[in-house]
Amino acid sequence: MILDLFRLNGKVAVITGANTGLGQGFCVAFAEAGATVIGIARRSCAETAAKVEAVGGTFFEVLTDLSAPDASKTVANACKKLTGRVDILVNNAGIIHREDAVNVTEASWDLVTNLNEKLVFFLSQAMTNEFFIPQGGGKIINIASMLSFQGGIRVPSYTASKSAVMGLTKALANEWASLNINVNAIAPGYMATNNTTALRQDSDRNDAILCRIPAGRWGTSNDLMGAAVFLASDASSYVNGFTLAVDGGWLAR
Ligand code: NAP
């Protein structure tokens, strides 16, 4: 009985940044839980499609640059044509620019914050207007960060954007909880993906990070699957505006 609450059969999940990393893991997790998956990416999602199909799922790909103007409308229109409904949105696509604060340019700042912060708001708004309100509910999962809680080192635009993601998660939950729309976030700890290649290749930073993680290892996309399915499912119907850290204990220290 209780496990039935976690099932996503008949649901359609949209995941941005679906071609690799954490986004790819979310696609596989939702497919395993029974959802049809629409992956949004600027590069081929062939690898993700193969993984989803290997677990018996259905995968559609929408190729678009999410930094382009009106990207949220492009995505909503594509979903309308593909499935005609969306139940779950994961705002996962994100970028990080590592540079000293004194050197950050306005162009770099805008690139990071437009994707990591502005698109999160406008894609959530588009999905809510187009699908969640007419359908009577929906689930939004934003991908936050340890830097929603902390300052980080040499990543000021990323920290600003991920802190905004945690704030937006609360702000949108306040407006939309009564519409049966759950807005929550997952804050991954330090995960082994393209996003952290530079950190893992810097042996000093790698050692410093590993020493501080109580679990003693980098996380993987598999570590986020349970939290994602929970927040996408009826099991979390009364969870609103919360950012769930999945971090091997990083924030506990
Ligand atoms: P990743 O492997 O670099 O994945 C980022 C995804 O975003 C990729 O699919 C990337 O596509 C996509 N993307 C970037 N710019 C885009 C654009 N303009 N249009 C369309 N797609 C775009 O890193 P990840 O670790 O899986 O990151 C996923 C999310 O988790 C991000 O929001 C990140 O900030 C967050 N996060 C990661 C960690 C970590 O330790 N890895 C920790 C906390 C939070 P391309 O492959 O084409 O670049």
PDB file of C-alpha atoms and ligand atoms in Angstrom:
ATOM      1  CA  MET A   1       0.000   0.000   0.000  1.00  0.00           C
ATOM      2  CA  ILE A   2       2.517   2.596   1.142  1.00  0.00           C
ATOM      3  CA  LEU A   3       4.813   1.823  -1.807  1.00  0.00           C
ATOM      4  CA  ASP A   4       1.912   2.604  -4.174  1.00  0.00           C
ATOM      5  CA  LEU A   5       2.160   6.253  -3.105  1.00  0.00           C
ATOM      6  CA  PHE A   6       5.617   6.406  -4.695  1.00  0.00           C
ATOM      7  CA  ARG A   7       4.510   5.096  -8.088  1.00  0.00           C
ATOM      8  CA  LEU A   8       4.514   7.518 -11.020  1.00  0.00           C
ATOM      9  CA  ASN A   9       2.499   5.404 -13.473  1.00  0.00           C
ATOM     10  CA  GLY A  10       0.560   7.543 -15.944  1.00  0.00           C
ATOM     11  CA  LYS A  11       2.577  10.666 -15.059  1.00  0.00           C
ATOM     12  CA  VAL A  12       4.700  12.715 -17.453  1.00  0.00           C
ATOM     13  CA  ALA A  13       7.981  14.079 -16.098  1.00  0.00           C
ATOM     14  CA  VAL A  14      10.013  16.857 -17.729  1.00  0.00           C
ATOM     15  CA  ILE A  15      13.698  17.043 -16.817  1.00  0.00           C
ATOM     16  CA  THR A  16      16.036  19.781 -18.039  1.00  0.00           C
ATOM     17  CA  GLY A  17      19.689  18.923 -18.639  1.00  0.00           C
ATOM     18  CA  ALA A  18      18.700  15.329 -19.400  1.00  0.00           C
ATOM     19  CA  ASN A  19      21.679  14.246 -21.501  1.00  0.00           C
ATOM     20  CA  THR A  20      24.130  13.627 -18.660  1.00  0.00           C
ATOM     21  CA  GLY A  21      24.897  13.733 -14.944  1.00  0.00           C
ATOM     22  CA  LEU A  22      22.181  14.153 -12.360  1.00  0.00           C
ATOM     23  CA  GLY A  23      19.530  14.904 -14.993  1.00  0.00           C
ATOM     24  CA  GLN A  24      20.153  11.561 -16.650  1.00  0.00           C
ATOM     25  CA  GLY A  25      19.762   9.845 -13.271  1.00  0.00           C
ATOM     26  CA  PHE A  26      16.416  11.585 -12.654  1.00  0.00           C
ATOM     27  CA  CYS A  27      15.163  10.395 -16.061  1.00  0.00           C
ATOM     28  CA  VAL A  28      15.997   6.766 -15.246  1.00  0.00           C
ATOM     29  CA  ALA A  29      14.539   7.015 -11.731  1.00  0.00           C
ATOM     30  CA  PHE A  30      11.217   8.421 -12.942  1.00  0.00           C
ATOM     31  CA  ALA A  31      11.011   5.860 -15.739  1.00  0.00           C
ATOM     32  CA  GLU A  32      11.615   3.049 -13.231  1.00  0.00           C
ATOM     33  CA  ALA A  33       8.833   4.506 -11.097  1.00  0.00           C
ATOM     34  CA  GLY A  34       6.479   4.373 -14.110  1.00  0.00           C
ATOM     35  CA  ALA A  35       6.523   7.869 -15.630  1.00  0.00           C
ATOM     36  CA  THR A  36       6.896   8.847 -19.260  1.00  0.00           C
ATOM     37  CA  VAL A  37       9.967  11.073 -19.488  1.00  0.00           C
ATOM     38  CA  ILE A  38      10.569  14.168 -21.606  1.00  0.00           C
ATOM     39  CA  GLY A  39      14.242  15.130 -21.534  1.00  0.00           C
ATOM     40  CA  ILE A  40      15.233  18.694 -22.411  1.00  0.00           C
ATOM     41  CA  ALA A  41      18.826  19.293 -23.517  1.00  0.00           C
ATOM     42  CA  ARG A  42      20.959  21.167 -26.011  1.00  0.00           C
ATOM     43  CA  ARG A  43      22.799  17.963 -27.034  1.00  0.00           C
ATOM     44  CA  SER A  44      21.616  14.487 -27.963  1.00  0.00           C
ATOM     45  CA  CYS A  45      20.047  12.459 -25.155  1.00  0.00           C
ATOM     46  CA  ALA A  46      20.674   9.158 -26.957  1.00  0.00           C
ATOM     47  CA  GLU A  47      22.512   7.694 -23.950  1.00  0.00           C
ATOM     48  CA  THR A  48      19.695   8.707 -21.583  1.00  0.00           C
ATOM     49  CA  ALA A  49      17.069   7.350 -23.981  1.00  0.00           C
ATOM     50  CA  ALA A  50      18.876   4.006 -24.056  1.00  0.00           C
ATOM     51  CA  LYS A  51      19.031   3.866 -20.243  1.00  0.00           C
ATOM     52  CA  VAL A  52      15.336   4.744 -19.904  1.00  0.00           C
ATOM     53  CA  GLU A  53      14.344   2.194 -22.527  1.00  0.00           C
ATOM     54  CA  ALA A  54      16.508  -0.434 -20.804  1.00  0.00           C
ATOM     55  CA  VAL A  55      14.256  -0.183 -17.740  1.00  0.00           C
ATOM     56  CA  GLY A  56      11.127  -0.391 -19.911  1.00  0.00           C
ATOM     57  CA  GLY A  57      10.403   3.349 -19.969  1.00  0.00           C
ATOM     58  CA  THR A  58       9.336   5.789 -22.659  1.00  0.00           C
ATOM     59  CA  PHE A  59      11.595   8.751 -23.436  1.00  0.00           C
ATOM     60  CA  PHE A  60      11.052  11.815 -25.609  1.00  0.00           C
ATOM     61  CA  GLU A  61      13.802  14.314 -26.342  1.00  0.00           C
ATOM     62  CA  VAL A  62      13.430  18.059 -26.868  1.00  0.00           C
ATOM     63  CA  LEU A  63      16.630  19.669 -28.127  1.00  0.00           C
ATOM     64  CA  THR A  64      16.857  23.361 -27.309  1.00  0.00           C
ATOM     65  CA  ASP A  65      19.301  25.849 -25.805  1.00  0.00           C
ATOM     66  CA  LEU A  66      17.751  26.777 -22.465  1.00  0.00           C
ATOM     67  CA  SER A  67      19.701  30.041 -22.448  1.00  0.00           C
ATOM     68  CA  ALA A  68      17.814  31.239 -25.534  1.00  0.00           C
ATOM     69  CA  PRO A  69      15.092  33.854 -25.139  1.00  0.00           C
ATOM     70  CA  ASP A  70      11.644  32.313 -24.654  1.00  0.00           C
ATOM     71  CA  ALA A  71      13.151  28.881 -23.843  1.00  0.00           C
ATOM     72  CA  SER A  72      10.372  28.244 -21.332  1.00  0.00           C
ATOM     73  CA  LYS A  73       7.702  28.785 -23.997  1.00  0.00           C
ATOM     74  CA  THR A  74       9.604  26.541 -26.433  1.00  0.00           C
ATOM     75  CA  VAL A  75       9.667  23.745 -23.851  1.00  0.00           C
ATOM     76  CA  ALA A  76       6.002  24.121 -22.903  1.00  0.00           C
ATOM     77  CA  ASN A  77       4.923  24.092 -26.567  1.00  0.00           C
ATOM     78  CA  ALA A  78       7.043  21.017 -27.301  1.00  0.00           C
ATOM     79  CA  CYS A  79       5.514  19.151 -24.348  1.00  0.00           C
ATOM     80  CA  LYS A  80       2.036  20.124 -25.471  1.00  0.00           C
ATOM     81  CA  LYS A  81       2.697  18.508 -28.846  1.00  0.00           C
ATOM     82  CA  LEU A  82       4.466  15.407 -27.460  1.00  0.00           C
ATOM     83  CA  THR A  83       2.230  14.328 -24.590  1.00  0.00           C
ATOM     84  CA  GLY A  84      -0.381  17.047 -24.068  1.00  0.00           C
ATOM     85  CA  ARG A  85       0.228  16.900 -20.323  1.00  0.00           C
ATOM     86  CA  VAL A  86       3.007  17.338 -17.767  1.00  0.00           C
ATOM     87  CA  ASP A  87       2.808  16.298 -14.106  1.00  0.00           C
ATOM     88  CA  ILE A  88       6.382  16.740 -12.889  1.00  0.00           C
ATOM     89  CA  LEU A  89       9.027  19.354 -13.704  1.00  0.00           C
ATOM     90  CA  VAL A  90      12.646  19.018 -12.600  1.00  0.00           C
ATOM     91  CA  ASN A  91      14.606  22.244 -13.012  1.00  0.00           C
ATOM     92  CA  ASN A  92      17.983  20.523 -13.210  1.00  0.00           C
ATOM     93  CA  ALA A  93      20.022  22.223 -15.971  1.00  0.00           C
ATOM     94  CA  GLY A  94      22.681  24.440 -14.482  1.00  0.00           C
ATOM     95  CA  ILE A  95      26.153  25.812 -15.068  1.00  0.00           C
ATOM     96  CA  ILE A  96      28.989  26.943 -12.833  1.00  0.00           C
ATOM     97  CA  HIS A  97      31.742  29.483 -13.614  1.00  0.00           C
ATOM     98  CA  ARG A  98      34.765  29.271 -11.322  1.00  0.00           C
ATOM     99  CA  GLU A  99      36.598  32.590 -11.038  1.00  0.00           C
ATOM    100  CA  ASP A 100      37.776  35.056  -8.424  1.00  0.00           C
ATOM    101  CA  ALA A 101      35.077  37.587  -7.550  1.00  0.00           C
ATOM    102  CA  VAL A 102      37.330  40.446  -8.680  1.00  0.00           C
ATOM    103  CA  ASN A 103      37.408  39.012 -12.228  1.00  0.00           C
ATOM    104  CA  VAL A 104      33.760  38.104 -12.782  1.00  0.00           C
ATOM    105  CA  THR A 105      32.338  39.830 -15.880  1.00  0.00           C
ATOM    106  CA  GLU A 106      28.754  40.898 -16.334  1.00  0.00           C
ATOM    107  CA  ALA A 107      28.428  38.528 -19.292  1.00  0.00           C
ATOM    108  CA  SER A 108      29.557  35.562 -17.181  1.00  0.00           C
ATOM    109  CA  TRP A 109      27.232  36.584 -14.334  1.00  0.00           C
ATOM    110  CA  ASP A 110      24.262  36.823 -16.716  1.00  0.00           C
ATOM    111  CA  LEU A 111      24.959  33.432 -18.319  1.00  0.00           C
ATOM    112  CA  VAL A 112      24.976  31.675 -14.954  1.00  0.00           C
ATOM    113  CA  THR A 113      22.069  33.478 -13.327  1.00  0.00           C
ATOM    114  CA  ASN A 114      19.871  33.423 -16.451  1.00  0.00           C
ATOM    115  CA  LEU A 115      20.019  29.630 -16.627  1.00  0.00           C
ATOM    116  CA  ASN A 116      20.287  28.698 -12.947  1.00  0.00           C
ATOM    117  CA  GLU A 117      17.803  31.219 -11.584  1.00  0.00           C
ATOM    118  CA  LYS A 118      15.701  33.106 -14.149  1.00  0.00           C
ATOM    119  CA  LEU A 119      14.821  30.024 -16.207  1.00  0.00           C
ATOM    120  CA  VAL A 120      13.832  28.137 -13.048  1.00  0.00           C
ATOM    121  CA  PHE A 121      11.201  30.781 -12.397  1.00  0.00           C
ATOM    122  CA  PHE A 122       9.912  31.157 -15.955  1.00  0.00           C
ATOM    123  CA  LEU A 123       9.849  27.436 -16.774  1.00  0.00           C
ATOM    124  CA  SER A 124       7.987  26.790 -13.513  1.00  0.00           C
ATOM    125  CA  GLN A 125       5.559  29.582 -14.430  1.00  0.00           C
ATOM    126  CA  ALA A 126       5.051  28.221 -17.970  1.00  0.00           C
ATOM    127  CA  MET A 127       4.402  24.653 -16.763  1.00  0.00           C
ATOM    128  CA  THR A 128       2.076  25.871 -14.051  1.00  0.00           C
ATOM    129  CA  ASN A 129       0.008  28.009 -16.403  1.00  0.00           C
ATOM    130  CA  GLU A 130      -0.007  25.516 -19.272  1.00  0.00           C
ATOM    131  CA  PHE A 131      -0.426  22.225 -17.393  1.00  0.00           C
ATOM    132  CA  PHE A 132      -0.517  22.210 -13.594  1.00  0.00           C
ATOM    133  CA  ILE A 133      -3.373  24.661 -13.043  1.00  0.00           C
ATOM    134  CA  PRO A 134      -5.606  23.218 -15.794  1.00  0.00           C
ATOM    135  CA  GLN A 135      -4.814  19.638 -14.664  1.00  0.00           C
ATOM    136  CA  GLY A 136      -5.475  20.405 -10.993  1.00  0.00           C
ATOM    137  CA  GLY A 137      -1.942  19.930  -9.648  1.00  0.00           C
ATOM    138  CA  GLY A 138       1.699  19.158 -10.303  1.00  0.00           C
ATOM    139  CA  LYS A 139       5.141  18.720  -8.826  1.00  0.00           C
ATOM    140  CA  ILE A 140       8.134  20.997  -9.240  1.00  0.00           C
ATOM    141  CA  ILE A 141      11.568  19.888  -8.066  1.00  0.00           C
ATOM    142  CA  ASN A 142      14.301  22.504  -8.237  1.00  0.00           C
ATOM    143  CA  ILE A 143      17.931  21.472  -8.030  1.00  0.00           C
ATOM    144  CA  ALA A 144      19.580  23.633  -5.409  1.00  0.00           C
ATOM    145  CA  SER A 145      23.082  23.124  -3.957  1.00  0.00           C
ATOM    146  CA  MET A 146      25.200  23.216  -0.826  1.00  0.00           C
ATOM    147  CA  LEU A 147      25.731  26.797  -2.025  1.00  0.00           C
ATOM    148  CA  SER A 148      22.082  27.523  -1.344  1.00  0.00           C
ATOM    149  CA  PHE A 149      23.245  27.328   2.297  1.00  0.00           C
ATOM    150  CA  GLN A 150      26.915  28.283   2.121  1.00  0.00           C
ATOM    151  CA  GLY A 151      29.114  30.805   0.323  1.00  0.00           C
ATOM    152  CA  GLY A 152      31.441  28.515  -1.611  1.00  0.00           C
ATOM    153  CA  ILE A 153      34.840  29.444  -3.003  1.00  0.00           C
ATOM    154  CA  ARG A 154      35.368  31.332  -6.307  1.00  0.00           C
ATOM    155  CA  VAL A 155      31.805  30.748  -7.549  1.00  0.00           C
ATOM    156  CA  PRO A 156      29.874  33.921  -6.581  1.00  0.00           C
ATOM    157  CA  SER A 157      27.379  33.875  -9.472  1.00  0.00           C
ATOM    158  CA  TYR A 158      26.633  30.198  -8.819  1.00  0.00           C
ATOM    159  CA  THR A 159      26.133  30.826  -5.097  1.00  0.00           C
ATOM    160  CA  ALA A 160      23.833  33.766  -5.835  1.00  0.00           C
ATOM    161  CA  SER A 161      21.783  31.696  -8.264  1.00  0.00           C
ATOM    162  CA  LYS A 162      21.508  28.614  -6.056  1.00  0.00           C
ATOM    163  CA  SER A 163      20.597  30.726  -3.014  1.00  0.00           C
ATOM    164  CA  ALA A 164      17.876  32.237  -5.204  1.00  0.00           C
ATOM    165  CA  VAL A 165      16.663  28.751  -6.114  1.00  0.00           C
ATOM    166  CA  MET A 166      16.064  27.952  -2.448  1.00  0.00           C
ATOM    167  CA  GLY A 167      14.231  31.258  -1.967  1.00  0.00           C
ATOM    168  CA  LEU A 168      12.141  30.760  -5.101  1.00  0.00           C
ATOM    169  CA  THR A 169      11.219  27.258  -3.942  1.00  0.00           C
ATOM    170  CA  LYS A 170       9.658  28.766  -0.821  1.00  0.00           C
ATOM    171  CA  ALA A 171       8.070  31.718  -2.631  1.00  0.00           C
ATOM    172  CA  LEU A 172       6.390  29.560  -5.282  1.00  0.00           C
ATOM    173  CA  ALA A 173       5.296  26.957  -2.722  1.00  0.00           C
ATOM    174  CA  ASN A 174       3.513  29.702  -0.794  1.00  0.00           C
ATOM    175  CA  GLU A 175       1.547  30.751  -3.878  1.00  0.00           C
ATOM    176  CA  TRP A 176       0.861  27.349  -5.376  1.00  0.00           C
ATOM    177  CA  ALA A 177       0.468  24.850  -2.509  1.00  0.00           C
ATOM    178  CA  SER A 178      -3.271  25.566  -2.376  1.00  0.00           C
ATOM    179  CA  LEU A 179      -3.479  24.652  -6.083  1.00  0.00           C
ATOM    180  CA  ASN A 180      -2.182  21.147  -5.306  1.00  0.00           C
ATOM    181  CA  ILE A 181       1.209  22.072  -6.777  1.00  0.00           C
ATOM    182  CA  ASN A 182       4.145  20.957  -4.636  1.00  0.00           C
ATOM    183  CA  VAL A 183       7.269  23.051  -5.105  1.00  0.00           C
ATOM    184  CA  ASN A 184      10.341  21.612  -3.384  1.00  0.00           C
ATOM    185  CA  ALA A 185      14.076  21.362  -4.009  1.00  0.00           C
ATOM    186  CA  ILE A 186      16.882  18.878  -3.663  1.00  0.00           C
ATOM    187  CA  ALA A 187      20.258  20.212  -2.593  1.00  0.00           C
ATOM    188  CA  PRO A 188      22.836  17.681  -3.765  1.00  0.00           C
ATOM    189  CA  GLY A 189      26.125  17.539  -1.933  1.00  0.00           C
ATOM    190  CA  TYR A 190      29.360  17.034  -3.827  1.00  0.00           C
ATOM    191  CA  MET A 191      28.514  14.717  -6.725  1.00  0.00           C
ATOM    192  CA  ALA A 192      30.816  13.169  -9.312  1.00  0.00           C
ATOM    193  CA  THR A 193      29.556  14.757 -12.569  1.00  0.00           C
ATOM    194  CA  ASN A 194      30.868  17.165 -15.253  1.00  0.00           C
ATOM    195  CA  ASN A 195      29.946  20.039 -12.913  1.00  0.00           C
ATOM    196  CA  THR A 196      32.690  18.996 -10.470  1.00  0.00           C
ATOM    197  CA  THR A 197      35.375  17.674 -12.845  1.00  0.00           C
ATOM    198  CA  ALA A 198      37.679  20.638 -12.123  1.00  0.00           C
ATOM    199  CA  LEU A 199      37.330  20.149  -8.365  1.00  0.00           C
ATOM    200  CA  ARG A 200      37.990  16.426  -8.517  1.00  0.00           C
ATOM    201  CA  GLN A 201      41.044  16.993 -10.733  1.00  0.00           C
ATOM    202  CA  ASP A 202      42.560  19.437  -8.220  1.00  0.00           C
ATOM    203  CA  SER A 203      44.047  17.021  -5.675  1.00  0.00           C
ATOM    204  CA  ASP A 204      44.164  19.593  -2.845  1.00  0.00           C
ATOM    205  CA  ARG A 205      40.520  20.583  -3.300  1.00  0.00           C
ATOM    206  CA  ASN A 206      39.504  16.952  -3.845  1.00  0.00           C
ATOM    207  CA  ASP A 207      41.150  15.879  -0.570  1.00  0.00           C
ATOM    208  CA  ALA A 208      39.724  18.839   1.362  1.00  0.00           C
ATOM    209  CA  ILE A 209      36.212  18.067   0.139  1.00  0.00           C
ATOM    210  CA  LEU A 210      36.435  14.321   0.785  1.00  0.00           C
ATOM    211  CA  CYS A 211      37.752  14.899   4.317  1.00  0.00           C
ATOM    212  CA  ARG A 212      34.731  17.065   5.104  1.00  0.00           C
ATOM    213  CA  ILE A 213      32.059  14.653   3.835  1.00  0.00           C
ATOM    214  CA  PRO A 214      30.977  12.409   6.743  1.00  0.00           C
ATOM    215  CA  ALA A 215      30.027   9.657   4.272  1.00  0.00           C
ATOM    216  CA  GLY A 216      33.624   9.802   2.999  1.00  0.00           C
ATOM    217  CA  ARG A 217      32.851   9.706  -0.723  1.00  0.00           C
ATOM    218  CA  TRP A 218      31.541  11.800  -3.615  1.00  0.00           C
ATOM    219  CA  GLY A 219      27.857  11.260  -4.336  1.00  0.00           C
ATOM    220  CA  THR A 220      26.439   9.871  -7.584  1.00  0.00           C
ATOM    221  CA  SER A 221      23.192  10.392  -9.453  1.00  0.00           C
ATOM    222  CA  ASN A 222      21.938   7.111  -7.922  1.00  0.00           C
ATOM    223  CA  ASP A 223      22.100   8.740  -4.485  1.00  0.00           C
ATOM    224  CA  LEU A 224      19.440  11.290  -5.538  1.00  0.00           C
ATOM    225  CA  MET A 225      16.938   8.885  -7.057  1.00  0.00           C
ATOM    226  CA  GLY A 226      14.984   8.130  -3.887  1.00  0.00           C
ATOM    227  CA  ALA A 227      14.596  11.791  -2.921  1.00  0.00           C
ATOM    228  CA  ALA A 228      13.534  12.702  -6.462  1.00  0.00           C
ATOM    229  CA  VAL A 229      10.882   9.985  -6.718  1.00  0.00           C
ATOM    230  CA  PHE A 230       9.593  10.895  -3.249  1.00  0.00           C
ATOM    231  CA  LEU A 231       9.216  14.596  -4.156  1.00  0.00           C
ATOM    232  CA  ALA A 232       7.636  13.714  -7.528  1.00  0.00           C
ATOM    233  CA  SER A 233       5.073  11.346  -6.022  1.00  0.00           C
ATOM    234  CA  ASP A 234       1.922  11.405  -3.917  1.00  0.00           C
ATOM    235  CA  ALA A 235       4.087  10.362  -0.950  1.00  0.00           C
ATOM    236  CA  SER A 236       5.143  14.024  -0.610  1.00  0.00           C
ATOM    237  CA  SER A 237       1.726  15.663  -1.065  1.00  0.00           C
ATOM    238  CA  TYR A 238       2.054  17.637   2.191  1.00  0.00           C
ATOM    239  CA  VAL A 239       5.687  18.683   1.664  1.00  0.00           C
ATOM    240  CA  ASN A 240       5.857  22.261   0.411  1.00  0.00           C
ATOM    241  CA  GLY A 241       8.695  24.712  -0.066  1.00  0.00           C
ATOM    242  CA  PHE A 242      11.370  22.480   1.455  1.00  0.00           C
ATOM    243  CA  THR A 243      14.939  22.036   0.252  1.00  0.00           C
ATOM    244  CA  LEU A 244      16.079  18.491   1.007  1.00  0.00           C
ATOM    245  CA  ALA A 245      19.845  18.067   1.294  1.00  0.00           C
ATOM    246  CA  VAL A 246      21.206  14.778  -0.050  1.00  0.00           C
ATOM    247  CA  ASP A 247      24.811  15.398   0.836  1.00  0.00           C
ATOM    248  CA  GLY A 248      26.445  12.498   2.690  1.00  0.00           C
ATOM    249  CA  GLY A 249      26.220  14.640   5.828  1.00  0.00           C
ATOM    250  CA  TRP A 250      28.100  17.726   4.493  1.00  0.00           C
ATOM    251  CA  LEU A 251      25.712  20.253   6.086  1.00  0.00           C
ATOM    252  CA  ALA A 252      25.668  18.380   9.369  1.00  0.00           C
ATOM    253  CA  ARG A 253      29.308  19.275  10.036  1.00  0.00           C
TER     254      ARG A 253
HETATM  255  P1  NAP B   1      26.384  18.550 -15.552  1.00  0.00           P
HETATM  256  O1  NAP B   1      26.777  17.133 -15.837  1.00  0.00           O
HETATM  257  O2  NAP B   1      27.261  19.647 -15.993  1.00  0.00           O
HETATM  258  O3  NAP B   1      24.910  18.750 -16.068  1.00  0.00           O
HETATM  259  C1  NAP B   1      24.352  20.022 -16.312  1.00  0.00           C
HETATM  260  C2  NAP B   1      23.268  19.869 -17.360  1.00  0.00           C
HETATM  261  O4  NAP B   1      22.743  21.161 -17.709  1.00  0.00           O
HETATM  262  C3  NAP B   1      23.828  19.261 -18.645  1.00  0.00           C
HETATM  263  O5  NAP B   1      22.858  18.427 -19.214  1.00  0.00           O
HETATM  264  C4  NAP B   1      24.024  20.490 -19.502  1.00  0.00           C
HETATM  265  O6  NAP B   1      24.092  20.267 -20.868  1.00  0.00           O
HETATM  266  C5  NAP B   1      22.779  21.252 -19.127  1.00  0.00           C
HETATM  267  N1  NAP B   1      22.849  22.613 -19.613  1.00  0.00           N
HETATM  268  C6  NAP B   1      23.750  23.574 -19.280  1.00  0.00           C
HETATM  269  N2  NAP B   1      23.514  24.681 -20.000  1.00  0.00           N
HETATM  270  C7  NAP B   1      22.444  24.429 -20.802  1.00  0.00           C
HETATM  271  C8  NAP B   1      21.738  25.164 -21.778  1.00  0.00           C
HETATM  272  N3  NAP B   1      22.057  26.424 -22.077  1.00  0.00           N
HETATM  273  N4  NAP B   1      20.713  24.578 -22.429  1.00  0.00           N
HETATM  274  C9  NAP B   1      20.372  23.283 -22.155  1.00  0.00           C
HETATM  275  N5  NAP B   1      21.008  22.532 -21.240  1.00  0.00           N
HETATM  276  C10 NAP B   1      22.031  23.096 -20.581  1.00  0.00           C
HETATM  277  O7  NAP B   1      26.268  18.716 -13.997  1.00  0.00           O
HETATM  278  P2  NAP B   1      25.316  18.058 -12.906  1.00  0.00           P
HETATM  279  O8  NAP B   1      26.135  17.903 -11.696  1.00  0.00           O
HETATM  280  O9  NAP B   1      24.575  16.886 -13.437  1.00  0.00           O
HETATM  281  O10 NAP B   1      24.328  19.283 -12.659  1.00  0.00           O
HETATM  282  C11 NAP B   1      22.924  19.157 -12.612  1.00  0.00           C
HETATM  283  C12 NAP B   1      22.373  20.183 -11.628  1.00  0.00           C
HETATM  284  O11 NAP B   1      22.818  19.825 -10.319  1.00  0.00           O
HETATM  285  C13 NAP B   1      22.868  21.604 -11.865  1.00  0.00           C
HETATM  286  O12 NAP B   1      21.824  22.529 -11.608  1.00  0.00           O
HETATM  287  C14 NAP B   1      23.966  21.759 -10.829  1.00  0.00           C
HETATM  288  O13 NAP B   1      24.181  23.093 -10.483  1.00  0.00           O
HETATM  289  C15 NAP B   1      23.369  20.957  -9.701  1.00  0.00           C
HETATM  290  N6  NAP B   1      24.305  20.529  -8.657  1.00  0.00           N
HETATM  291  C16 NAP B   1      25.358  19.708  -8.956  1.00  0.00           C
HETATM  292  C17 NAP B   1      26.210  19.332  -7.930  1.00  0.00           C
HETATM  293  C18 NAP B   1      27.409  18.447  -8.156  1.00  0.00           C
HETATM  294  O14 NAP B   1      28.196  18.282  -7.223  1.00  0.00           O
HETATM  295  N7  NAP B   1      27.581  17.866  -9.323  1.00  0.00           N
HETATM  296  C19 NAP B   1      25.976  19.744  -6.623  1.00  0.00           C
HETATM  297  C20 NAP B   1      24.899  20.567  -6.370  1.00  0.00           C
HETATM  298  C21 NAP B   1      24.056  20.939  -7.399  1.00  0.00           C
HETATM  299  P3  NAP B   1      25.547  20.057 -21.596  1.00  0.00           P
HETATM  300  O15 NAP B   1      25.961  18.663 -21.269  1.00  0.00           O
HETATM  301  O16 NAP B   1      25.224  20.293 -23.028  1.00  0.00           O
HETATM  302  O17 NAP B   1      26.481  21.079 -21.028  1.00  0.00           O
END
